[in-house]
Protein backbone atom coordinates (compact mmCIF):
# COMPACT_ATOMS: atom_id res chain seq x y z
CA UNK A 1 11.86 -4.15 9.68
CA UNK A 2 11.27 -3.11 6.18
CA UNK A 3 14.87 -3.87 4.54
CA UNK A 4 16.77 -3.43 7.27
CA UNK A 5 18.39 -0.72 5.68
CA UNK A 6 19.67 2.32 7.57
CA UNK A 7 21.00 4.52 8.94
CA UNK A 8 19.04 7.03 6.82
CA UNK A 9 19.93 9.87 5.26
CA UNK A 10 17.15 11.94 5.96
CA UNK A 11 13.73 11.54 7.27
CA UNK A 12 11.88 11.02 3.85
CA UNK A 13 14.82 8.28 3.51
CA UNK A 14 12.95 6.47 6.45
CA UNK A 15 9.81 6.68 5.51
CA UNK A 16 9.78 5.22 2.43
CA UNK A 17 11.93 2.50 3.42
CA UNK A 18 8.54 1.65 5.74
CA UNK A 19 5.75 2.26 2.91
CA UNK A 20 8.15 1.08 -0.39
CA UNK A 21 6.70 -0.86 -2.65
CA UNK A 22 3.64 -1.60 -4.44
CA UNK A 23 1.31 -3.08 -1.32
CA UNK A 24 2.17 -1.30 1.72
CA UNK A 25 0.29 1.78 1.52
CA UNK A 26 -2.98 -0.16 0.35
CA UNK A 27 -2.58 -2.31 3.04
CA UNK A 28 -1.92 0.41 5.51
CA UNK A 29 -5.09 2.13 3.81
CA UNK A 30 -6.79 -0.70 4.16
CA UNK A 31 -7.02 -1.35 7.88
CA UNK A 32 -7.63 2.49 8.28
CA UNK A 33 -11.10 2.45 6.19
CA UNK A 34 -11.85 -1.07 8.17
CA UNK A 35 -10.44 -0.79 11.20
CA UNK A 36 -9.37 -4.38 12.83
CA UNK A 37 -9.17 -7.24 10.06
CA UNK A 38 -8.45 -10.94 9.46
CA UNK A 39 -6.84 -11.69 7.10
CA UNK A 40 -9.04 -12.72 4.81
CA UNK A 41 -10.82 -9.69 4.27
CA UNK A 42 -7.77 -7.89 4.02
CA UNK A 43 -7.03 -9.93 0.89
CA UNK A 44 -10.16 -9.23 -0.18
CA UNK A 45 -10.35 -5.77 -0.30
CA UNK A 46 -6.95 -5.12 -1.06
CA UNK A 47 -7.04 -4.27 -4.97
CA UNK A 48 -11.11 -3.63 -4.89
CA UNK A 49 -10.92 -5.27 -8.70
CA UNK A 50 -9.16 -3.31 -10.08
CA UNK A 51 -5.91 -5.46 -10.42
CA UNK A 52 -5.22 -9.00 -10.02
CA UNK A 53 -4.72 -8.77 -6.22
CA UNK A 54 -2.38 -9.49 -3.34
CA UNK A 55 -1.21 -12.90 -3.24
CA UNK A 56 -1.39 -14.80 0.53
CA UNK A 57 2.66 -14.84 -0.08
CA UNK A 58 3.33 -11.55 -0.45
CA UNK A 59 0.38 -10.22 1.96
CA UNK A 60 2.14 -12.28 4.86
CA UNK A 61 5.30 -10.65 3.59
CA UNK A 62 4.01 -7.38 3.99
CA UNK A 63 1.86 -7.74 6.97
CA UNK A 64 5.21 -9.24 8.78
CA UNK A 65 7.87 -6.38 7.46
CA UNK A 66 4.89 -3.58 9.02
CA UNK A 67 4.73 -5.22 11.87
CA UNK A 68 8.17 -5.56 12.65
CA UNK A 69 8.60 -1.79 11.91
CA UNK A 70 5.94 -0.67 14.52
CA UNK A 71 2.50 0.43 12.27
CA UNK A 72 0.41 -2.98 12.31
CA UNK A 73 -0.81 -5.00 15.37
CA UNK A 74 -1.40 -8.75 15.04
CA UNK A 75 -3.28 -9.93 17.62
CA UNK A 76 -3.72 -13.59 17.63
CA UNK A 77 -6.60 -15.89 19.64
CA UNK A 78 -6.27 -19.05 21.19
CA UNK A 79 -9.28 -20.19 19.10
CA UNK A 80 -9.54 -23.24 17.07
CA UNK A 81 -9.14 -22.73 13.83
CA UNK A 82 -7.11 -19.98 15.21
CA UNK A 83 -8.14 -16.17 14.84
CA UNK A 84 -5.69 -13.32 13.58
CA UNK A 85 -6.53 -10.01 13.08
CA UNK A 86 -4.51 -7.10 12.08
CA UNK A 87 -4.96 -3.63 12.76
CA UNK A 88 -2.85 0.01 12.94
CA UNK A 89 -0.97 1.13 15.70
CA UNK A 90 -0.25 4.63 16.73
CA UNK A 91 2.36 4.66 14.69
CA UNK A 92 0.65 3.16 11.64
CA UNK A 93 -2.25 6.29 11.85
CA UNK A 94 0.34 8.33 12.39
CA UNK A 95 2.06 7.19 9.19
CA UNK A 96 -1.48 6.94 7.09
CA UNK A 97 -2.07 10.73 8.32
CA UNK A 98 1.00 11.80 6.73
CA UNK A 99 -0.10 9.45 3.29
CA UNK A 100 -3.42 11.52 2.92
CA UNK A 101 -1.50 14.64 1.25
CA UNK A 102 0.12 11.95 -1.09
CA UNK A 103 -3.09 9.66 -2.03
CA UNK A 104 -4.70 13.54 -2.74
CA UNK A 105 -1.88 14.37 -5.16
CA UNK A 106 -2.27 11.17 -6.75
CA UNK A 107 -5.83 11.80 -6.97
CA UNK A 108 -5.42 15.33 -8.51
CA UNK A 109 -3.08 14.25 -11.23
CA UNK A 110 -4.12 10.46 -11.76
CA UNK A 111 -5.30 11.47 -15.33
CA UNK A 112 -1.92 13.33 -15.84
CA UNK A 113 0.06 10.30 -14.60
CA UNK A 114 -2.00 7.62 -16.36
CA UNK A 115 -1.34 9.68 -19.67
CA UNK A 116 2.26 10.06 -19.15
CA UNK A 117 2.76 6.27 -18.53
CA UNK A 118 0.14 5.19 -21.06
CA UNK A 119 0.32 7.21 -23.78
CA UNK A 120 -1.74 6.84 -26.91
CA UNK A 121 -1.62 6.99 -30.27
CA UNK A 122 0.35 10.84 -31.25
CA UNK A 123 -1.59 13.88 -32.54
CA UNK A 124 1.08 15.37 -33.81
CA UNK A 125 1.97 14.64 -37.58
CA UNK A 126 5.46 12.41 -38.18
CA UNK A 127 8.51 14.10 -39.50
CA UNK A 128 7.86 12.09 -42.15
CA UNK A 129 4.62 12.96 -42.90
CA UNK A 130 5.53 16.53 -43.12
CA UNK A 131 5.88 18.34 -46.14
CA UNK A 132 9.18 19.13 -46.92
């Protein structure tokens, strides 16, 4: 499970204890544009260049904590070197059809939020810059 936390306090509570965090949902969104990965590839495409990336550490993490909570499948074969692949269960496209309204907001506003977190230099003149 995700932090083991619980009981919740409401359904929203539970959710986010599932998707917290900075690489669930990309992960999650992830395996449902590519279906069944390895591992590999899931690295790979997780942060499309636009950031540094997952590290193996912290995908592992991830992977584990979603699959423990019911939304990823790991499905390993007796191969050598051994094959794992990772893919959504009912639960997990449950879970990513419930995301879509959220990646749309974020999509809508993105500029909005970027703004807000990033702002630039003011237009507005300086109090002291006024004339008094």
């Amino acid at each position: 499970m995700s932090k083991g936390k619980g009981p919740y306090s409401c359904g929203l509570d539970a959710a986010v204890d599932v998707v917290g965090g900075k690489w669930k949902p990309m992960i999650l969104w992830e395996l449902h544009v590519g279906g069944t990965l390895r591992f590999g590839e899931l690295r790979r495409n997780i942060g499309g260049g636009h950031s540094p990336g997952i590290s193996e550490k912290v995908l592992s993490q991830q992977l584990r904590e979603l699959e423990a909570d019911g939304v990823v499948h790991r499905e390993v074969y007796g191969e050598v070197p051994p094959r794992v692949e990772y893919s959504l269960t009912e639960l997990g496209k449950a879970l990513n059809t419930a995301l879509l309204p959220l990646g749309e907001w974020g999509d809508l506003h993105m500029k909005e939020i970027v703004a807000r977190k990033h702002p630039g230099p003011s237009k507005e003149p300086s109090v002291a810059a006024q004339p008094g």
